Coordinates of C-alpha atoms in Angstrom, one line a residue:
M1 CA 39.6 125.5 22.3
A2 CA 42.5 126.4 21.4
P3 CA 46.4 125.1 20.6
P4 CA 48.4 126.1 22.8
W5 CA 51.0 127.9 20.7
H6 CA 53.1 130.6 22.0
G7 CA 52.1 129.7 25.4
L8 CA 47.9 130.1 25.5
A9 CA 46.0 126.9 24.3
P10 CA 46.5 123.7 24.1
S11 CA 46.2 121.4 21.0
L12 CA 43.1 120.3 18.3
L13 CA 41.3 117.0 20.0
I14 CA 42.6 114.3 18.4
F15 CA 40.5 111.5 20.0
S16 CA 36.7 111.6 21.6
S17 CA 34.1 108.8 22.1
V18 CA 32.5 106.9 19.7
I19 CA 29.8 108.2 18.9
W20 CA 29.8 111.9 20.5
L21 CA 32.7 113.0 18.0
D22 CA 34.1 116.1 19.4
L23 CA 36.4 118.0 17.2
S24 CA 37.6 120.5 19.5
F25 CA 40.3 122.7 18.8
G26 CA 41.1 122.1 22.5
A27 CA 40.6 124.2 25.9
S28 CA 42.7 126.9 27.3
L29 CA 44.7 125.6 29.2
S30 CA 48.3 127.4 29.6
T31 CA 49.8 128.6 32.6
P32 CA 50.3 132.8 32.1
G33 CA 54.1 133.2 31.6
R34 CA 54.3 129.3 29.8
S35 CA 55.5 129.4 26.3
L36 CA 54.0 126.3 24.2
R37 CA 54.1 126.6 20.8
R38 CA 53.2 123.0 19.8
P39 CA 52.8 122.6 15.7
M40 CA 48.5 122.4 14.9
V41 CA 47.3 118.7 14.3
F42 CA 43.6 118.5 12.9
P43 CA 41.6 115.9 14.0
L44 CA 41.2 112.3 12.6
H45 CA 38.7 113.7 9.5
M46 CA 35.0 111.1 10.1
S47 CA 32.3 111.2 7.8
S48 CA 29.7 114.1 8.5
R49 CA 26.8 112.8 6.2
S50 CA 24.4 111.6 8.8
Y51 CA 25.3 114.3 11.0
S52 CA 24.1 116.7 7.8
V53 CA 21.0 114.7 7.5
H54 CA 20.3 115.1 10.8
R55 CA 21.0 118.6 10.8
H56 CA 19.2 119.7 7.3
A57 CA 15.9 117.9 9.6
D58 CA 16.5 120.0 12.5
S59 CA 16.6 123.1 10.4
L60 CA 13.0 122.7 8.7
R61 CA 11.3 121.6 11.8
R62 CA 13.1 125.0 13.5
H63 CA 11.2 127.2 10.5
L64 CA 7.9 125.8 11.1
L65 CA 8.9 126.8 14.8
Q66 CA 10.2 130.4 14.2
S67 CA 7.3 132.3 15.3
K68 CA 7.1 130.7 18.7
L69 CA 11.0 130.7 19.2
S70 CA 11.1 135.1 18.1
Q71 CA 10.1 135.3 21.8
T72 CA 12.0 132.8 23.6
P73 CA 14.2 134.6 26.7
N74 CA 18.6 134.7 26.0
A75 CA 20.4 133.2 28.9
R76 CA 22.3 136.9 29.1
M77 CA 25.9 135.8 31.1
R78 CA 28.8 137.4 32.3
L79 CA 32.2 136.4 31.0
Y80 CA 35.5 136.8 33.8
D81 CA 39.6 136.9 33.6
D82 CA 41.3 137.9 30.2
L83 CA 42.4 136.4 27.2
L84 CA 46.6 137.2 26.9
S85 CA 46.6 137.1 30.9
N86 CA 44.8 133.8 31.4
G87 CA 44.8 132.2 28.2
Y88 CA 40.8 132.2 27.9
Y89 CA 37.7 133.9 29.2
T90 CA 35.3 132.2 31.4
T91 CA 31.8 132.1 32.3
R92 CA 30.1 131.3 35.6
L93 CA 27.8 128.5 35.1
W94 CA 25.2 126.7 37.9
I95 CA 24.9 123.2 38.1
G96 CA 22.8 121.0 40.5
T97 CA 19.9 121.1 43.7
P98 CA 21.0 122.9 45.8
P99 CA 22.9 125.2 42.7
Q100 CA 27.0 124.4 42.6
E101 CA 28.7 127.4 40.9
F102 CA 31.8 126.9 38.6
A103 CA 34.0 129.1 36.0
L104 CA 33.9 127.5 33.1
I105 CA 36.0 128.4 29.7
V106 CA 34.0 129.4 27.1
D107 CA 35.1 127.2 24.1
T108 CA 32.9 127.7 20.8
G109 CA 35.7 124.5 19.2
S110 CA 34.6 122.3 21.8
T111 CA 31.0 120.2 21.7
V112 CA 31.1 119.0 26.0
T113 CA 30.7 120.3 29.0
Y114 CA 32.7 119.1 32.0
V115 CA 33.5 119.8 35.7
P116 CA 35.5 118.0 37.9
C117 CA 33.7 115.3 39.9
S118 CA 34.2 114.6 43.4
S119 CA 35.2 111.7 43.1
C120 CA 38.2 112.3 40.7
K121 CA 40.7 110.3 41.1
Q122 CA 43.2 112.4 39.4
C123 CA 42.2 116.4 39.1
G124 CA 44.1 119.4 40.0
K125 CA 43.6 122.9 42.6
H126 CA 41.1 124.6 40.4
Q127 CA 38.9 127.8 40.9
D128 CA 35.7 125.9 42.6
P129 CA 35.1 122.9 44.7
R130 CA 34.6 119.9 42.6
F131 CA 30.9 119.0 41.9
Q132 CA 29.3 116.8 44.6
P133 CA 26.5 114.2 42.9
D134 CA 25.5 113.1 46.4
L135 CA 24.0 116.8 47.4
S136 CA 22.1 117.3 44.3
S137 CA 18.6 116.2 44.4
T138 CA 18.1 115.9 40.7
Y139 CA 21.2 114.5 39.8
E140 CA 20.7 111.9 37.4
P141 CA 23.6 109.6 35.7
V142 CA 23.0 108.8 32.4
K143 CA 22.7 104.9 31.9
C144 CA 24.3 102.7 29.6
N145 CA 22.7 102.6 26.2
P146 CA 23.7 101.5 22.8
T147 CA 24.5 104.9 21.6
C148 CA 27.8 105.6 23.9
D149 CA 30.7 104.3 25.5
C150 CA 30.0 102.9 28.6
D151 CA 32.1 102.3 32.1
A152 CA 33.6 99.5 33.3
E153 CA 30.5 98.0 34.8
Q154 CA 28.5 98.9 31.8
R155 CA 26.3 100.9 33.8
Q156 CA 27.3 104.8 33.1
C157 CA 27.9 106.4 30.0
T158 CA 31.5 108.2 29.5
Y159 CA 33.1 110.8 27.7
D160 CA 36.9 111.2 26.9
R161 CA 38.9 114.2 25.2
Q162 CA 42.3 114.1 24.8
Y163 CA 44.5 116.8 23.0
A164 CA 47.4 116.6 21.0
E165 CA 49.3 117.8 23.2
M166 CA 48.7 115.3 26.0
S167 CA 46.3 117.1 28.1
S168 CA 42.9 115.2 28.8
S169 CA 39.6 114.8 30.6
S170 CA 37.5 111.4 31.0
G171 CA 34.9 110.7 32.9
V172 CA 31.1 109.8 33.5
L173 CA 28.1 111.6 31.9
G174 CA 25.4 113.1 33.9
E175 CA 22.5 115.1 33.4
D176 CA 21.4 117.7 36.4
I177 CA 19.7 121.3 36.7
V178 CA 21.8 124.0 34.9
S179 CA 21.6 127.5 35.5
F180 CA 22.7 130.6 34.1
G181 CA 22.5 133.2 36.6
N182 CA 20.1 135.8 38.3
E183 CA 21.1 137.9 35.9
S184 CA 19.8 135.5 32.5
E185 CA 16.0 135.9 31.3
L186 CA 16.1 131.9 30.5
A187 CA 15.1 129.7 33.2
P188 CA 17.3 126.7 34.4
Q189 CA 17.2 123.8 32.5
R190 CA 18.5 120.0 32.5
A191 CA 21.5 119.2 30.1
V192 CA 23.9 116.6 30.0
F193 CA 27.3 117.1 31.3
G194 CA 31.0 115.2 31.9
C195 CA 31.8 114.7 35.3
E196 CA 35.6 114.6 35.4
N197 CA 37.0 111.4 37.0
I198 CA 40.9 112.1 35.3
E199 CA 42.5 115.2 33.7
T200 CA 45.8 115.5 31.9
G201 CA 48.4 118.1 31.0
G202 CA 47.2 121.5 31.4
L203 CA 44.3 121.2 32.4
Y204 CA 45.0 119.5 35.9
S205 CA 47.1 122.6 36.4
Q206 CA 44.6 125.2 34.9
R207 CA 42.6 127.7 37.4
A208 CA 39.4 127.2 35.6
D209 CA 37.1 124.6 36.5
G210 CA 36.5 123.0 33.5
I211 CA 34.9 123.7 29.8
M212 CA 31.6 125.0 28.7
G213 CA 31.2 123.5 24.7
L214 CA 29.2 125.8 22.9
G215 CA 30.4 123.7 19.3
R216 CA 28.4 121.7 16.9
G217 CA 27.1 118.6 18.5
R218 CA 25.1 116.6 20.2
L219 CA 26.6 117.6 23.6
S220 CA 27.0 120.8 23.2
I221 CA 25.4 123.4 25.8
V222 CA 23.5 125.3 22.7
D223 CA 22.5 122.2 20.7
Q224 CA 20.6 120.5 24.1
L225 CA 19.1 124.3 25.4
V226 CA 18.1 124.4 21.1
E227 CA 16.8 121.5 21.1
K228 CA 14.6 122.0 24.2
D229 CA 13.0 124.2 22.0
V230 CA 14.0 127.2 25.3
I231 CA 16.3 129.3 22.9
N232 CA 16.9 130.5 19.3
N233 CA 19.5 128.5 17.5
T234 CA 22.0 131.6 17.6
F235 CA 24.7 132.6 20.5
S236 CA 26.9 135.7 21.2
L237 CA 30.1 136.3 22.3
C238 CA 32.0 140.2 23.4
Y239 CA 35.6 140.2 24.6
G240 CA 36.7 143.0 26.2
G241 CA 39.4 145.1 25.1
M242 CA 43.3 145.4 24.9
D243 CA 44.2 145.5 28.7
V244 CA 40.5 145.4 29.7
G245 CA 38.9 141.8 31.1
G246 CA 35.8 140.4 31.0
G247 CA 32.4 140.7 28.5
A248 CA 29.2 139.2 27.5
M249 CA 27.8 136.0 26.2
V250 CA 24.4 135.8 24.6
L251 CA 22.6 132.0 24.6
G252 CA 20.0 132.8 22.3
R253 CA 19.3 135.3 20.0
I254 CA 19.4 138.7 20.1
S255 CA 18.9 141.8 17.1
P256 CA 21.7 142.4 15.5
P257 CA 23.0 146.0 14.7
P258 CA 21.9 147.7 11.6
D259 CA 25.8 147.9 10.5
M260 CA 26.6 144.0 11.9
V261 CA 29.0 142.7 8.6
F262 CA 28.2 138.9 7.9
S263 CA 30.1 135.8 6.5
N264 CA 28.6 132.4 5.9
S265 CA 29.6 129.7 8.0
D266 CA 28.9 125.8 6.1
P267 CA 28.2 123.3 9.1
F268 CA 28.2 120.7 6.4
R269 CA 31.6 121.4 4.9
S270 CA 33.1 121.4 8.6
R271 CA 31.8 121.2 12.2
Y272 CA 34.1 124.6 13.5
Y273 CA 32.4 127.6 12.7
N274 CA 34.0 128.6 10.0
I275 CA 33.4 131.8 7.5
E276 CA 34.4 132.3 3.4
L277 CA 37.8 134.8 4.2
K278 CA 38.7 136.4 0.5
E279 CA 41.5 138.8 1.5
I280 CA 44.0 140.2 4.3
H281 CA 44.0 144.4 3.0
V282 CA 46.6 146.6 5.3
A283 CA 46.5 150.1 5.5
G284 CA 43.5 150.2 2.4
K285 CA 46.1 147.4 -0.3
P286 CA 45.4 144.0 -0.1
L287 CA 47.8 141.2 0.1
K288 CA 48.9 139.6 -2.8
L289 CA 48.0 136.3 -2.5
N290 CA 46.2 132.9 -4.4
S291 CA 42.8 133.5 -4.2
G292 CA 43.1 130.0 -2.3
V293 CA 45.0 131.0 0.3
F294 CA 42.6 130.6 2.9
N295 CA 40.2 128.1 1.8
G296 CA 41.6 125.3 3.2
N297 CA 40.1 122.0 4.6
H298 CA 37.8 123.6 7.3
E299 CA 38.3 127.1 5.1
T300 CA 39.2 130.1 7.9
V301 CA 38.2 128.8 11.1
L302 CA 36.7 130.7 14.5
D303 CA 37.6 129.6 17.5
S304 CA 36.9 131.5 21.2
G305 CA 39.4 129.0 23.1
T306 CA 43.0 130.0 20.9
T307 CA 44.0 133.4 22.0
Y308 CA 46.2 134.0 19.1
A309 CA 45.4 133.5 15.0
Y310 CA 47.4 131.9 12.7
L311 CA 47.6 132.1 8.7
P312 CA 49.1 130.1 6.0
R313 CA 53.0 130.5 5.5
D314 CA 52.0 132.5 1.9
A315 CA 49.8 134.7 4.4
F316 CA 51.3 135.7 7.2
V317 CA 54.7 136.1 5.4
A318 CA 52.4 139.1 3.4
F319 CA 50.8 140.5 6.7
K320 CA 53.8 140.6 8.7
D321 CA 56.1 142.4 5.9
A322 CA 53.0 144.5 4.6
I323 CA 52.9 145.9 8.6
M324 CA 56.8 146.1 9.4
R325 CA 56.9 148.7 5.8
E326 CA 53.7 150.9 7.8
V327 CA 55.7 150.5 10.9
H328 CA 59.7 151.3 9.7
F329 CA 60.2 154.2 11.9
L330 CA 59.4 152.1 14.9
K331 CA 62.7 150.1 16.9
S332 CA 62.5 146.2 16.0
I333 CA 63.0 144.1 19.0
H334 CA 62.9 140.4 20.4
G335 CA 59.9 139.4 21.7
P336 CA 59.2 138.4 25.6
D337 CA 60.4 134.5 25.0
P338 CA 64.0 134.3 23.6
N339 CA 62.8 130.6 22.5
Y340 CA 60.5 132.0 19.6
V341 CA 61.1 134.8 17.1
D342 CA 58.3 137.0 17.5
I343 CA 57.5 140.0 15.3
C344 CA 57.6 143.0 18.3
F345 CA 58.3 147.1 17.5
S346 CA 59.1 149.4 20.6
G347 CA 58.2 152.9 20.7
A348 CA 54.6 153.2 20.3
G349 CA 54.0 154.3 23.4
R350 CA 51.3 153.0 26.5
D351 CA 47.8 154.7 25.3
V352 CA 46.5 151.8 23.3
T353 CA 43.6 154.7 22.6
Q354 CA 46.7 156.3 20.1
L355 CA 47.9 152.8 18.3
S356 CA 45.8 153.8 15.4
N357 CA 47.4 156.7 15.0
I358 CA 50.6 154.6 14.4
F359 CA 49.7 151.0 13.3
P360 CA 47.5 150.5 10.5
A361 CA 44.5 149.4 10.0
V362 CA 43.9 146.0 8.8
D363 CA 40.8 144.8 6.4
M364 CA 39.1 141.0 6.4
V365 CA 37.2 140.4 3.3
F366 CA 34.5 138.0 2.9
S367 CA 33.3 136.4 -0.1
N368 CA 30.4 138.6 0.2
R369 CA 32.7 141.3 0.0
Q370 CA 31.3 142.4 3.2
R371 CA 34.2 143.2 5.4
L372 CA 36.3 143.1 8.9
S373 CA 38.2 146.3 10.4
L374 CA 40.4 145.5 12.9
S375 CA 42.0 148.2 15.1
P376 CA 45.6 147.4 16.2
E377 CA 44.7 145.5 19.2
N378 CA 42.9 143.0 17.4
Y379 CA 46.2 141.7 15.8
L380 CA 48.9 143.4 18.7
F381 CA 49.4 142.1 21.8
R382 CA 51.8 144.2 24.9
H383 CA 55.2 143.6 25.4
P384 CA 55.0 141.9 28.8
K385 CA 58.8 143.3 29.7
V386 CA 59.2 146.9 27.5
S387 CA 57.6 149.4 27.7
G388 CA 55.4 151.3 24.9
A389 CA 55.9 147.9 23.0
Y390 CA 53.9 145.9 21.1
C391 CA 54.2 142.4 19.5
L392 CA 52.3 141.0 16.5
G393 CA 49.3 138.7 17.2
I394 CA 49.2 136.7 14.1
F395 CA 51.2 133.7 13.6
Q396 CA 51.9 131.4 11.2
S397 CA 50.2 128.5 11.1
A398 CA 52.3 125.1 11.8
D399 CA 50.9 123.2 8.6
S400 CA 51.1 125.7 6.1
T401 CA 47.3 125.3 5.0
T402 CA 45.5 126.4 8.3
T403 CA 43.9 130.0 8.7
L404 CA 42.5 130.1 12.9
L405 CA 41.9 133.5 14.5
G406 CA 41.6 133.2 17.8
G407 CA 40.1 135.2 20.5
V408 CA 42.5 137.9 19.8
V409 CA 40.9 139.3 16.2
V410 CA 37.6 139.5 18.2
R411 CA 38.8 142.1 21.1
N412 CA 35.7 144.3 21.5
T413 CA 34.1 143.1 18.6
L414 CA 30.1 141.4 19.5
V415 CA 30.4 138.3 17.4
T416 CA 26.9 136.4 16.9
Y417 CA 27.0 132.7 15.8
D418 CA 23.9 132.6 13.6
R419 CA 23.5 128.7 12.9
E420 CA 20.1 129.1 12.5
D421 CA 20.8 131.5 8.6
D422 CA 24.3 129.7 8.7
R423 CA 26.4 132.8 9.1
I424 CA 28.4 134.5 11.6
G425 CA 28.2 138.5 12.3
F426 CA 30.6 141.0 13.3
W427 CA 30.2 144.4 15.2
K428 CA 32.5 146.6 16.8
T429 CA 31.8 147.8 20.1
N430 CA 33.0 148.4 23.4
C431 CA 32.2 145.5 25.3
S432 CA 32.6 146.2 28.5
E433 CA 29.6 149.0 28.2
L434 CA 27.9 145.7 26.2
W435 CA 27.2 144.2 28.9
K436 CA 24.9 147.7 30.3
G437 CA 23.2 147.0 27.2
L438 CA 22.1 143.4 27.1
Q439 CA 20.0 144.5 30.8
F440 CA 17.5 146.1 28.2
P441 CA 14.4 143.6 27.1
D442 CA 14.6 144.4 23.8
N443 CA 18.4 145.1 22.9
S444 CA 17.9 148.4 21.2
S445 CA 20.3 149.7 22.9
L446 CA 23.3 148.0 21.0
S447 CA 23.1 149.7 18.8
L448 CA 23.9 152.9 20.7
L449 CA 27.0 151.3 21.4
N450 CA 29.7 151.3 18.7
S451 CA 33.0 151.8 18.2
H452 CA 33.6 155.1 18.2
N453 CA 30.8 156.5 20.9
N454 CA 32.9 155.8 24.5
N455 CA 31.7 158.8 26.2
D456 CA 28.3 157.9 27.0
T457 CA 26.8 160.7 28.9
S458 CA 24.1 161.7 26.2
V459 CA 23.2 158.0 24.8
P460 CA 19.7 157.3 24.4
A461 CA 17.7 155.3 26.1
P462 CA 16.2 151.7 25.5
S463 CA 13.2 151.5 24.8
G464 CA 10.5 151.8 27.8
L465 CA 13.0 153.8 29.4
H466 CA 13.6 156.9 28.1
L467 CA 16.0 159.8 28.6
N468 CA 12.6 161.8 28.8
D469 CA 12.2 159.7 32.1
L470 CA 15.6 162.0 33.7
P471 CA 14.5 165.2 34.8
G472 CA 16.4 167.1 31.3
A473 CA 19.5 166.4 29.5
F474 CA 21.7 166.5 31.7
R475 CA 25.4 164.4 33.7
V476 CA 23.3 162.5 36.3
G477 CA 24.9 163.7 39.7
F478 CA 23.3 161.0 42.2
I479 CA 20.1 159.1 42.4
T480 CA 17.4 158.5 44.5
F481 CA 14.6 156.4 45.5
D482 CA 12.4 155.1 48.5
M483 CA 11.5 151.6 49.1
S484 CA 8.4 150.7 51.2
I485 CA 10.0 147.4 53.5
S486 CA 7.7 145.5 55.4
T487 CA 9.1 143.7 57.9
N488 CA 8.1 140.0 59.1
N489 CA 8.5 141.0 62.9
S490 CA 8.1 144.5 64.3
N491 CA 10.4 144.1 67.0
S492 CA 13.2 143.6 64.4
K493 CA 14.9 146.8 62.9
P494 CA 16.7 145.8 59.3
N495 CA 19.9 145.6 58.6
F496 CA 20.6 148.8 56.7
K497 CA 24.3 148.1 56.3
E498 CA 23.9 144.6 54.7
L499 CA 20.9 145.9 52.7
A500 CA 22.9 148.5 51.0
R501 CA 25.8 145.7 50.5
L502 CA 22.8 143.8 48.7
I503 CA 21.5 146.9 46.9
A504 CA 25.3 147.7 45.7
K505 CA 25.5 143.7 44.3
E506 CA 21.8 143.8 42.5
L507 CA 22.0 147.7 41.3
E508 CA 25.8 146.3 40.2
V509 CA 27.7 148.9 41.6
D510 CA 30.5 149.3 44.4
N511 CA 29.5 149.3 48.3
S512 CA 30.6 152.7 49.1
Q513 CA 27.9 154.1 46.4
V514 CA 25.2 153.2 48.4
R515 CA 24.0 155.7 50.8
L516 CA 21.5 155.4 53.2
L517 CA 19.7 158.8 53.6
N518 CA 16.8 158.5 55.7
F519 CA 13.8 156.6 56.6
T520 CA 10.9 156.5 58.7
T521 CA 8.9 153.8 60.6
K522 CA 5.3 153.0 61.3
E523 CA 4.8 149.7 63.1
D524 CA 6.7 146.6 61.0
D525 CA 6.8 148.6 57.8
Y526 CA 9.7 151.4 56.8
L527 CA 9.9 154.1 54.6
V528 CA 13.2 154.0 53.3
R529 CA 15.1 156.3 51.0
W530 CA 18.9 155.3 49.3
G531 CA 21.4 157.4 47.1
I532 CA 23.2 155.8 44.6
F533 CA 26.3 158.5 43.8
P534 CA 29.2 158.3 41.8
A535 CA 32.1 156.6 42.1
A536 CA 35.2 157.7 44.0
S537 CA 36.7 158.3 40.7
A538 CA 33.9 160.5 39.2
N539 CA 32.0 163.5 39.3
Y540 CA 28.8 162.4 37.8
I541 CA 26.9 158.4 36.8
S542 CA 26.8 158.7 33.3
N543 CA 23.8 158.1 31.5
I544 CA 24.0 154.4 30.5
T545 CA 25.0 153.0 34.1
A546 CA 22.0 155.8 35.4
L547 CA 19.6 153.5 32.7
S548 CA 20.9 150.4 34.0
I549 CA 20.4 151.0 37.7
I550 CA 16.9 152.7 37.1
L551 CA 15.2 149.8 35.0
R552 CA 17.0 147.4 37.7
L553 CA 14.8 149.3 39.8
K554 CA 11.4 149.5 37.7
E555 CA 12.0 146.0 36.7
N556 CA 12.2 145.2 40.8
H557 CA 15.4 143.3 39.7
V558 CA 16.5 143.8 43.1
Q559 CA 15.9 140.9 45.5
F560 CA 16.1 140.3 49.2
P561 CA 16.3 137.3 51.3
G562 CA 13.4 136.3 52.7
R563 CA 14.0 137.5 56.6
F564 CA 13.9 141.2 55.7
G565 CA 10.4 140.8 54.4
N566 CA 9.0 142.5 50.9
Y567 CA 10.1 145.8 49.3
Q568 CA 8.4 148.2 47.1
L569 CA 9.4 150.7 44.9
V570 CA 8.0 154.0 45.6
E571 CA 9.5 156.7 43.2
W572 CA 13.3 157.5 42.2
N573 CA 14.7 160.5 41.0
A574 CA 17.7 161.4 39.3
E575 CA 19.4 164.7 40.2
P576 CA 21.7 166.7 37.8
Q577 CA 25.2 167.3 38.7
K578 CA 25.4 170.4 40.4
K579 CA 27.5 173.3 38.8
L580 CA 30.5 174.2 41.7
T581 CA 31.3 176.6 42.7
W582 CA 34.7 178.2 42.2
W583 CA 35.5 177.3 45.6
Q584 CA 34.5 174.0 45.4
Q585 CA 36.4 173.5 42.3
H586 CA 39.8 174.4 43.2
H587 CA 39.7 174.6 47.2
K588 CA 41.9 171.3 46.9
T589 CA 43.9 173.3 45.3
V590 CA 44.2 176.2 47.5
V591 CA 44.0 174.2 50.7
A592 CA 47.3 172.4 48.7
G593 CA 48.8 176.1 48.3
V594 CA 48.1 176.9 51.9
I595 CA 49.8 174.3 53.6
T596 CA 52.5 174.0 51.3
S597 CA 53.1 177.7 52.1
V598 CA 53.0 177.2 55.5
L599 CA 55.4 173.6 56.0
L600 CA 57.7 176.0 53.7
G601 CA 57.5 178.9 56.2
L602 CA 57.7 176.8 59.5
S603 CA 60.7 175.2 57.3
A604 CA 62.7 178.3 56.8
M605 CA 62.0 179.4 60.5
G606 CA 63.6 176.4 61.6
I607 CA 66.8 176.6 59.4
W608 CA 67.1 180.0 61.1
L609 CA 66.5 179.7 64.3
V610 CA 69.1 175.8 64.0
Q611 CA 71.4 178.7 62.4
R612 CA 71.6 180.8 65.2
H613 CA 71.8 178.7 67.3
R614 CA 74.5 176.9 65.7
Q615 CA 76.5 181.1 65.6
R616 CA 76.0 181.7 69.3
A617 CA 77.3 178.1 70.4
A618 CA 80.8 178.9 68.2
S619 CA 80.9 182.3 69.3
G620 CA 80.9 181.6 73.2
A621 CA 79.2 182.5 76.1
Y622 CA 78.4 186.8 76.4
E623 CA 80.2 188.2 79.8
P624 CA 78.5 191.0 81.5
V625 CA 79.9 194.5 80.0
D626 CA 81.1 195.2 83.8
A627 CA 82.7 191.9 84.5
I628 CA 85.7 191.0 86.3
V629 CA 87.9 188.7 83.8
A630 CA 91.7 187.1 83.5
E631 CA 94.2 190.1 81.4
Q632 CA 95.0 188.3 78.2
E633 CA 98.3 188.7 76.6
L634 CA 98.6 190.8 73.2
Q635 CA 100.4 189.6 70.5
P636 CA 102.5 191.4 68.5
L637 CA 101.7 192.1 64.9
R638 CA 104.2 191.0 62.3
M639 CA 105.2 193.5 59.6

């Protein structure tokens, strides 16, 4: 996955099993706030001739099966966590029967998937309970054979992953049913994975349970699914932008947007996912560098597990100087960690959307002359201690020859690893909104989400569901739908509160947005009308969200536990946002003004009464006019 420089990810893997060689950049194993900038160490070089021959044969077979594979489903999965806060992104994977859930770091630099085992003698405390093979009816150990390293009893295959910063993972190999979640089209599949017995270093202390290996190799989850002919030989990742966590992942093919840019990726040169980077432009001007500066031993490596980017010395110095010339009006400040010399600037403001007006555009130009344009969020990170300050997220490579592009470079970028055609595609988009587009069967809505379209109130719908399905082009005020529910017991009334929570979960909205409007009953059948309303902070439901909700309803994605019986969607309707009257638009302001006036008036009256009381107390008690009082001596006037 990732080297731990600058406190975020582990170093390159340098040792592994004899047969299943894991040429990995390591796992993102850092603890937030921890700084571990270690030197870059590449793995020992081994011949890839046998791998290349095998891959060539696989490629021929894949082309012959292309017509079949064009209809294969995808595993569509959410990404969680945040790149800079956690040092990694995770996805959810379920292993076993019944399924046991795990949060795994997505790592294109690792070729094995592993989770802590219940028998682990040295494993840290992670997000989820350890995997218990004895509780899975479908678990089988991978028996010792000539193609693997075996345990001391020569019974079961083992794996061993050691990283340069001295963290490691080792255990046995097992096979079980792997599930990708109820939002995935791909059915559960049998797959080989590692069951950890020992973990050290950052692996021991991280919150995530383990690693999901997406690299090139026999143990990679991608290779195993491709070998079974259940997905196309491609996958995609999309990381959220600055200050935004989560994202999306797809195992299998999606239709690339028309303006996606591609770079060749040569698997015969390196088993890392590499690209052919030729030039870097800052503010439209190319950096003055030798033509082969980015053409190291592995070319330019793209690794989802590495947090930042690392350039050869000459390229880094030229890039840093070019950025500093463009933002000379900003104040240079110290970085967040005094142990390192970071390049940081203050005075840029906290609004991320305005950074492009301050920091220059950066273009990465590939050998085919296509270019990937980077916005400031793709080469900066927020200064955690100074408001409105940012630091360069691109550093000098320790060995002065390697170019390594981590997750920061591809934030809000759909990255497609097209292993079938040996290329990697890039497309700027809103990765937080992309997940909604991935819910549509033909992915045609991907083309609707681009970096310039963050307001989705007029986005066309995907194939099979159009804005014409909505009664007019308007902002959706709320959605209603009727359900016919047949219960198993006529004496048992459905728990509508629990149903509302289930509907909210299935439709991916907040519980407060789902409301029971009314229901009628006849024997053990109920006709229930539900309403989906805007979130508390919004006045309407965006069209993409509305279309996602409606599509899920129409395709019966809402699933109830068996105890609720069966349901059928009768009809749905999207109501436009009602035009508010003057009073509805301003009633809060008017009420606030009235309350303020009343409070001010009461306060003034109270102050007057208090002052009057004090004056009366100071002057003494008044006597009646005819009261007899003691004669007082008059003092003579002084002349």
